[in-house]
Coordinates of C-alpha atoms in Angstrom, one line a residue:
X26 CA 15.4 -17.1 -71.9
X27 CA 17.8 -18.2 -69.9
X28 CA 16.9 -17.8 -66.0
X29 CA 17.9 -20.2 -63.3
X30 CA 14.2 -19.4 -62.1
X31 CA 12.2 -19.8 -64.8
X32 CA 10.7 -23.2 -62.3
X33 CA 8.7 -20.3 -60.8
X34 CA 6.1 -21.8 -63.2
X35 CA 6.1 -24.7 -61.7
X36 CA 3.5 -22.8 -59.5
X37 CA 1.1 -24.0 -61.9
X38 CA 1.8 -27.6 -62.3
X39 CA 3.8 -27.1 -65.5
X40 CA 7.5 -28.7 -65.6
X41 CA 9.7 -25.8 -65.9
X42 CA 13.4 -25.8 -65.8
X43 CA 16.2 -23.5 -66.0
X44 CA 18.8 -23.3 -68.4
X45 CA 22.0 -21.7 -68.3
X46 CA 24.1 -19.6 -70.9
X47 CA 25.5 -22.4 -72.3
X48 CA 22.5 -24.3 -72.3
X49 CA 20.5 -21.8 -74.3
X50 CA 23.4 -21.3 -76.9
X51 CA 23.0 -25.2 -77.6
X52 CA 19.4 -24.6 -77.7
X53 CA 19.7 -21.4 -80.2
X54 CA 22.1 -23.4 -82.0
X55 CA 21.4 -27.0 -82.3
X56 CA 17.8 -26.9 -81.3
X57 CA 17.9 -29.2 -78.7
X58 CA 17.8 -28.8 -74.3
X59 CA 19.3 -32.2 -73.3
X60 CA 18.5 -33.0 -69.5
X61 CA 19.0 -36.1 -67.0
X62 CA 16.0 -37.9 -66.5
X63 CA 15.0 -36.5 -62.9
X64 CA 13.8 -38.2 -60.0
X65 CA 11.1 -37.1 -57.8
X66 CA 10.9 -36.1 -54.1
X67 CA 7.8 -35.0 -52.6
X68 CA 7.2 -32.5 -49.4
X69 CA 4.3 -33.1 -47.5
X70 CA 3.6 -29.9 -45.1
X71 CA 0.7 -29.7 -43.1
X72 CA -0.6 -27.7 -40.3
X73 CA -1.5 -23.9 -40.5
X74 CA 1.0 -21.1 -40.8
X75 CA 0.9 -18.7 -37.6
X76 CA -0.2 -15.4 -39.1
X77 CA 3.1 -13.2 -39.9
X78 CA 5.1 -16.7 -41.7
X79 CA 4.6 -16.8 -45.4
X80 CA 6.1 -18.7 -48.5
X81 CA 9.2 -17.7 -48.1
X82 CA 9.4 -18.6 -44.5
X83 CA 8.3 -22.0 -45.8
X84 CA 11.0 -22.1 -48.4
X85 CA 13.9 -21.1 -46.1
X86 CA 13.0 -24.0 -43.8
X87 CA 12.7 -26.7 -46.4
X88 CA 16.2 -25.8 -47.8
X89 CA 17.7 -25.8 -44.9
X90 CA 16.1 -29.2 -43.8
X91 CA 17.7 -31.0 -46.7
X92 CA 20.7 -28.6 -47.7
X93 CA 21.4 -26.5 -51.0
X94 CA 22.3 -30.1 -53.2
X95 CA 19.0 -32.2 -51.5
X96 CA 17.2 -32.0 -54.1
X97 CA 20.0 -32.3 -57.0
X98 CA 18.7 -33.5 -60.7
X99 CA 15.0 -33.8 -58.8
X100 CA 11.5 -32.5 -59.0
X101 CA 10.8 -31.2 -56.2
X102 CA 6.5 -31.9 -55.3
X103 CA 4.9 -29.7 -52.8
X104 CA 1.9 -30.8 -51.8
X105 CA -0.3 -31.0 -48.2
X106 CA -2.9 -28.8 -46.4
X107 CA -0.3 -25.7 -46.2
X108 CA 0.3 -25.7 -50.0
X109 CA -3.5 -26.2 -50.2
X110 CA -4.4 -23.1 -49.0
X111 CA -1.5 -20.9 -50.5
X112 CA -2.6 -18.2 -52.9
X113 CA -1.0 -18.9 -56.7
X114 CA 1.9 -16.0 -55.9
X115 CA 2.9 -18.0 -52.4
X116 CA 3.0 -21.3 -54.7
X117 CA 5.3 -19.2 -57.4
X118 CA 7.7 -18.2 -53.8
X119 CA 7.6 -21.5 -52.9
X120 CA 8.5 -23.4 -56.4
X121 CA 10.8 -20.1 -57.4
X122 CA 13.7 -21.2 -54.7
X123 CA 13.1 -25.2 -55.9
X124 CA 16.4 -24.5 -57.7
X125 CA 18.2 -23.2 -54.7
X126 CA 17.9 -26.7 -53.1
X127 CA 19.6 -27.9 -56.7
X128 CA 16.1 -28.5 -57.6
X129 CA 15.4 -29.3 -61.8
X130 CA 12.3 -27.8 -61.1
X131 CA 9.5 -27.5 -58.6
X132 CA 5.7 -28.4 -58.8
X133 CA 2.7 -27.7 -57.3
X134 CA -0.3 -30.1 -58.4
X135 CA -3.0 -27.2 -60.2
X136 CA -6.3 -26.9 -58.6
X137 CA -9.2 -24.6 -58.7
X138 CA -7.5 -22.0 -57.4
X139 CA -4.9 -22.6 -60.7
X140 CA -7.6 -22.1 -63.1
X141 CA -9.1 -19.0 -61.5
X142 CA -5.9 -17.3 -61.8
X143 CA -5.2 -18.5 -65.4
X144 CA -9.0 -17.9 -66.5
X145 CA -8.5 -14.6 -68.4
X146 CA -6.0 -16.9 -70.5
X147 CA -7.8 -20.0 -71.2
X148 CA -11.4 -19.1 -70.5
X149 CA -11.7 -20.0 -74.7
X150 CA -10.2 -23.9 -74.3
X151 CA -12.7 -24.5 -71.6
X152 CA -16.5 -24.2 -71.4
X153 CA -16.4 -23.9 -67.4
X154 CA -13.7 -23.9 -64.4
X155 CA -14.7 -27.3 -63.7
X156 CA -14.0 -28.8 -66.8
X157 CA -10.8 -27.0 -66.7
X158 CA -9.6 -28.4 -63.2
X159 CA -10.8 -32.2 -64.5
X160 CA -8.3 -31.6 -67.4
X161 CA -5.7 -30.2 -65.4
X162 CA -5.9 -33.3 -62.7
X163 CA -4.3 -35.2 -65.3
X164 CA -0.8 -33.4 -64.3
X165 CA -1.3 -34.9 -61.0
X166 CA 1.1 -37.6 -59.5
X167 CA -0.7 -41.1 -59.6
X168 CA -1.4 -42.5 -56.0
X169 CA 1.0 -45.1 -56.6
X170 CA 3.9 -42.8 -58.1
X171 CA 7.2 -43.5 -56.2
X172 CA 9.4 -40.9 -54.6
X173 CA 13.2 -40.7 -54.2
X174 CA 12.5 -39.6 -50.8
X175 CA 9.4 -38.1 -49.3
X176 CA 9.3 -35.5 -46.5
X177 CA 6.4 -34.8 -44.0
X178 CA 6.8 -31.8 -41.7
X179 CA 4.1 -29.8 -39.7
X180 CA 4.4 -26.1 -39.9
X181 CA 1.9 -25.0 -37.3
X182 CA 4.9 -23.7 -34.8
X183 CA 7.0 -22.2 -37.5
X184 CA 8.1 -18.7 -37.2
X185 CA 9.5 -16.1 -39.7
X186 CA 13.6 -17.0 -40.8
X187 CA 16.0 -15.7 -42.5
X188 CA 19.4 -16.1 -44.0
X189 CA 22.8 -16.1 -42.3
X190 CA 26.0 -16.3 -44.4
X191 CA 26.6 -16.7 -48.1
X192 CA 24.1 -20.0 -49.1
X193 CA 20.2 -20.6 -49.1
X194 CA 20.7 -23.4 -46.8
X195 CA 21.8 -21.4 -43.7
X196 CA 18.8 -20.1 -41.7
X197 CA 18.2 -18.9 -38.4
X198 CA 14.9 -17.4 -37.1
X199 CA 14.5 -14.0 -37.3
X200 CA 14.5 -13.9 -33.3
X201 CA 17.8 -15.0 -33.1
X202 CA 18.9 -12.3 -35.5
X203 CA 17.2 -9.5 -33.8
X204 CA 19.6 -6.6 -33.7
X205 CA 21.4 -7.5 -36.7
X206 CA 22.4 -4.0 -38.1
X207 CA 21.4 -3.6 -42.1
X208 CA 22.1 -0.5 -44.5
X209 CA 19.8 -1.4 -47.1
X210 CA 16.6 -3.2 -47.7
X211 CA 15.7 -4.6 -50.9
X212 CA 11.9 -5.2 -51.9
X213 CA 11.1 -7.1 -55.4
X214 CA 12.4 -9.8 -57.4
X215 CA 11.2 -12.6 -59.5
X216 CA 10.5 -14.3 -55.7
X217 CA 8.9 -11.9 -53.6
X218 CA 8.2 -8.8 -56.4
X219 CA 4.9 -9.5 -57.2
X220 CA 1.3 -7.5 -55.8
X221 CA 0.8 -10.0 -52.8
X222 CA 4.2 -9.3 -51.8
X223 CA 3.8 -5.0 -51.8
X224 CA 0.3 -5.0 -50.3
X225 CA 1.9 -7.1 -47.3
X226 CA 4.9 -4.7 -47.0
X227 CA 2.7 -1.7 -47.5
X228 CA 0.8 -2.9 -44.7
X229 CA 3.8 -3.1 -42.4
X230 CA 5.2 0.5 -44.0
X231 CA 2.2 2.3 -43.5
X232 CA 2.7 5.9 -41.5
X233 CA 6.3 4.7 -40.8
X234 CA 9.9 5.9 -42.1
X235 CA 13.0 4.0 -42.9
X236 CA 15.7 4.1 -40.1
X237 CA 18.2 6.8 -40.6
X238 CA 21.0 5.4 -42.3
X239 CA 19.0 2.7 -44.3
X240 CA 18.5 2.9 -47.8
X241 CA 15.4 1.2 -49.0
X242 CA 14.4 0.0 -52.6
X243 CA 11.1 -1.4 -53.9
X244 CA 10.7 -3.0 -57.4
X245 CA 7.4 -4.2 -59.0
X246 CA 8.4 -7.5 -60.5
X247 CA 6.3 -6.3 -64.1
X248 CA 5.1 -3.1 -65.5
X249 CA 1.0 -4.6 -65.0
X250 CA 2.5 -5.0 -60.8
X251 CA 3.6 -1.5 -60.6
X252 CA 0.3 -0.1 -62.0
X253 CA -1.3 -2.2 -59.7
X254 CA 0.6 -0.6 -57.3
X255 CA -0.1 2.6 -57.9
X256 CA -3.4 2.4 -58.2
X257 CA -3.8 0.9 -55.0
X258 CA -1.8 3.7 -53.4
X259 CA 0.7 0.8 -52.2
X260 CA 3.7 2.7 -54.4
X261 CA 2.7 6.5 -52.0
X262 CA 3.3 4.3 -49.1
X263 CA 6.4 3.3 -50.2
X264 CA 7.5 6.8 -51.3
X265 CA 6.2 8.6 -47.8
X266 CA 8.2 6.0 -45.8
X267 CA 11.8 6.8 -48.0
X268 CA 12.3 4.0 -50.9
X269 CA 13.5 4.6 -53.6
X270 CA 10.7 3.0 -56.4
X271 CA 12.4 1.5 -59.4
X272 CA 11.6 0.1 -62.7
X273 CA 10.9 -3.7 -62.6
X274 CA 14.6 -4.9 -62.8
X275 CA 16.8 -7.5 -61.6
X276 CA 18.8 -4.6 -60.3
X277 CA 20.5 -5.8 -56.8
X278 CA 19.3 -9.4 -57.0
X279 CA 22.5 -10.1 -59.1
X280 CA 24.8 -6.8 -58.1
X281 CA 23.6 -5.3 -62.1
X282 CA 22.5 -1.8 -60.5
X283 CA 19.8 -0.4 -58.4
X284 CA 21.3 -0.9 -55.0
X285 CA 24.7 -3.0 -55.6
X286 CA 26.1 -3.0 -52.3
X287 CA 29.3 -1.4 -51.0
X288 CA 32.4 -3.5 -49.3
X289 CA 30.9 -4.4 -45.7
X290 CA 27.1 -3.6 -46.5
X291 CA 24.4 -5.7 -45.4
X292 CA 21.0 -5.3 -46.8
X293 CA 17.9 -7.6 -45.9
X294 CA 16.3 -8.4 -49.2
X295 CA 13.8 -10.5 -50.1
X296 CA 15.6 -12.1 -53.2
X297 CA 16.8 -16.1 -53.2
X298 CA 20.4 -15.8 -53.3
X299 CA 22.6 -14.6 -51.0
X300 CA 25.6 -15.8 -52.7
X301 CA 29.4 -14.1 -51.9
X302 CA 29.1 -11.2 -54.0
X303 CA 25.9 -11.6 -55.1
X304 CA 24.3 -8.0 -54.7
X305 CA 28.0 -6.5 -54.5
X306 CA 31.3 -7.6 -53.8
X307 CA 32.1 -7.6 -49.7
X308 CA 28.5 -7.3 -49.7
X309 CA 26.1 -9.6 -46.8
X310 CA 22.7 -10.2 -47.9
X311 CA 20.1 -12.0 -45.8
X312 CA 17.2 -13.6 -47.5
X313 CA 13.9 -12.8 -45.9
X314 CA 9.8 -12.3 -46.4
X315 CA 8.6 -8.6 -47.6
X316 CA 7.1 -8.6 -44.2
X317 CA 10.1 -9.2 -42.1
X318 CA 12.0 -6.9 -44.7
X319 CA 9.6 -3.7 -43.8
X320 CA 9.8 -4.5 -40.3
X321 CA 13.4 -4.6 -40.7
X322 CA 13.7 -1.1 -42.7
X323 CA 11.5 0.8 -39.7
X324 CA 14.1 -0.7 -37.3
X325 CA 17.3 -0.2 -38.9
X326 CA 17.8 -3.9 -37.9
X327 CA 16.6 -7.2 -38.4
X328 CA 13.4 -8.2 -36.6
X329 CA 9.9 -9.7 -36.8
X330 CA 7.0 -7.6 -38.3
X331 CA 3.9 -6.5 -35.8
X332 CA 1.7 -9.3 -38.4
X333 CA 3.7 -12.1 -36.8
X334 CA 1.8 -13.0 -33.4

């Protein structure tokens, strides 16, 4: 298929990069992908995230440390005590938006918690978890690999972001965009669409409403997500606050339907682009976590969720 995003499964240590339209016709065609030979860069985060910041706060930052061509015709590592201790769907946020920093694709070295989420598929190949996570080391970068460029940042002190103009790269904190009016919020995607992702904006929602004027629209990334949903009641708590619920889509992440916005909309969405045009033509979008998102759609404007302390 060809998706820009398809690194997303780089979440689980596997080199994955996207192709284009004209890259997939060669591949239909001719039966060949023909890539450069990518270097390597490697993020080193550590610290402990402040309770409110997730993945996509994480993201946000790191592309706007080294810009939307930093890591050009690179795989992009992510590795240190932060990435340790993300879930498999933060690690799929994180490597996701690899390409939005020109990334070839992002990884993420597997680990135990990579085999407990994969288990139901490869339970057969292995006779435990352990000898699963042995095999799986050998995807690992060798002590000695070398790095284009290597980048060590602490995140203990980081707080939630978002976007500001029309590319990844430009980021302010959500405090400094407090007040920022928005007409529609946008929950989903191939990013920030998946269970982890409702159960935090549920949480936000919950016995709330949308601000008058703002239209708000939730989309389970998959069919197994929504169910999930539902029976978890997360998809009532999205109806009794005022979204709209669709079908797992694209939709708005691209302007195809399901919230394209009008000339001189803004909607806070927790997509990864927010391209001119992107969800509409005249359209603003800024980029932001499903927490900062529902926070956002109870205030009719842009601010921090009550999970942020």
């Amino acid at each position: 298929m060809g998706d820009s995003h398809t690194c997303t499964h780089g979440a689980f240590g596997a080199f994955a990069a996207g192709v284009g339209t004209t890259d997939l016709e060669v591949g239909i065609l001719k039966g060949v992908c023909s890539f450069r030979e990518p270097k390597s860069i490697k993020f080193v985060l550590n610290g402990t995230l402040k309770p409110g910041v997730y993945a996509k706060d994480v993201i946000l930052f790191l592309i706007n440390k080294i810009g939307v061509n930093g890591a050009t015709n690179c795989v992009v590592e992510f590795t240190g005590p932060v990435i340790d201790n993300f879930d498999m769907e933060s690690r799929m946020t994180l490597c996701n938006m690899a390409v939005e920093a020109g990334g070839t694709s992002g990884i993420c070295y597997p680990d135990i918690k990579t085999v407990d989420y994969l288990w139901e598929f490869i339970k057969d190949d292995y006779k435990t978890k352990e000898d699963a996570v042995a095999d799986y080391a050998k995807w690992r970068s060798d002590d000695d690999a070398e790095y284009e460029k290597v980048y060590t940042y602490d995140l203990s002190d980081l707080e939630p972001v978002c976007t500001v103009g029309y590319k990844p790269d430009q980021m302010k904190k959500v405090s400094e965009m407090k007040g920022t009016k928005v007409d529609q919020v946008y929950i989903g995607s191939c990013t920030n669409g998946r269970i982890s992702d409702l159960r935090v904006a549920a949480q936000v929602l919950k016995g709330h409403h949308l601000a008058d004027g703002v239209r708000g629209i939730v989309s389970p990334a998959t069919p197994k997500i929504f169910k999930m949903a539902v029976d978890e009641g997360i998809i009532n708590i999205f109806l009794e606050a005022g979204f709209c619920v669709t079908n797992p889509t694209c939709g708005a992440c691209l302007g195809m339907s399901n919230g394209v916005l009008a000339e001189g909309e803004v909607c806070a969405s927790t997509t990864n682009r927010n391209f001119n045009g992107r969800m509409g033509k005249g359209g603003m979008v800024h980029l932001m976590s499903p927490a900062t998102a529902a926070a956002t759609a109870i205030a009719g404007t842009i601010t921090n969720s009550e999970l942020y302390k």
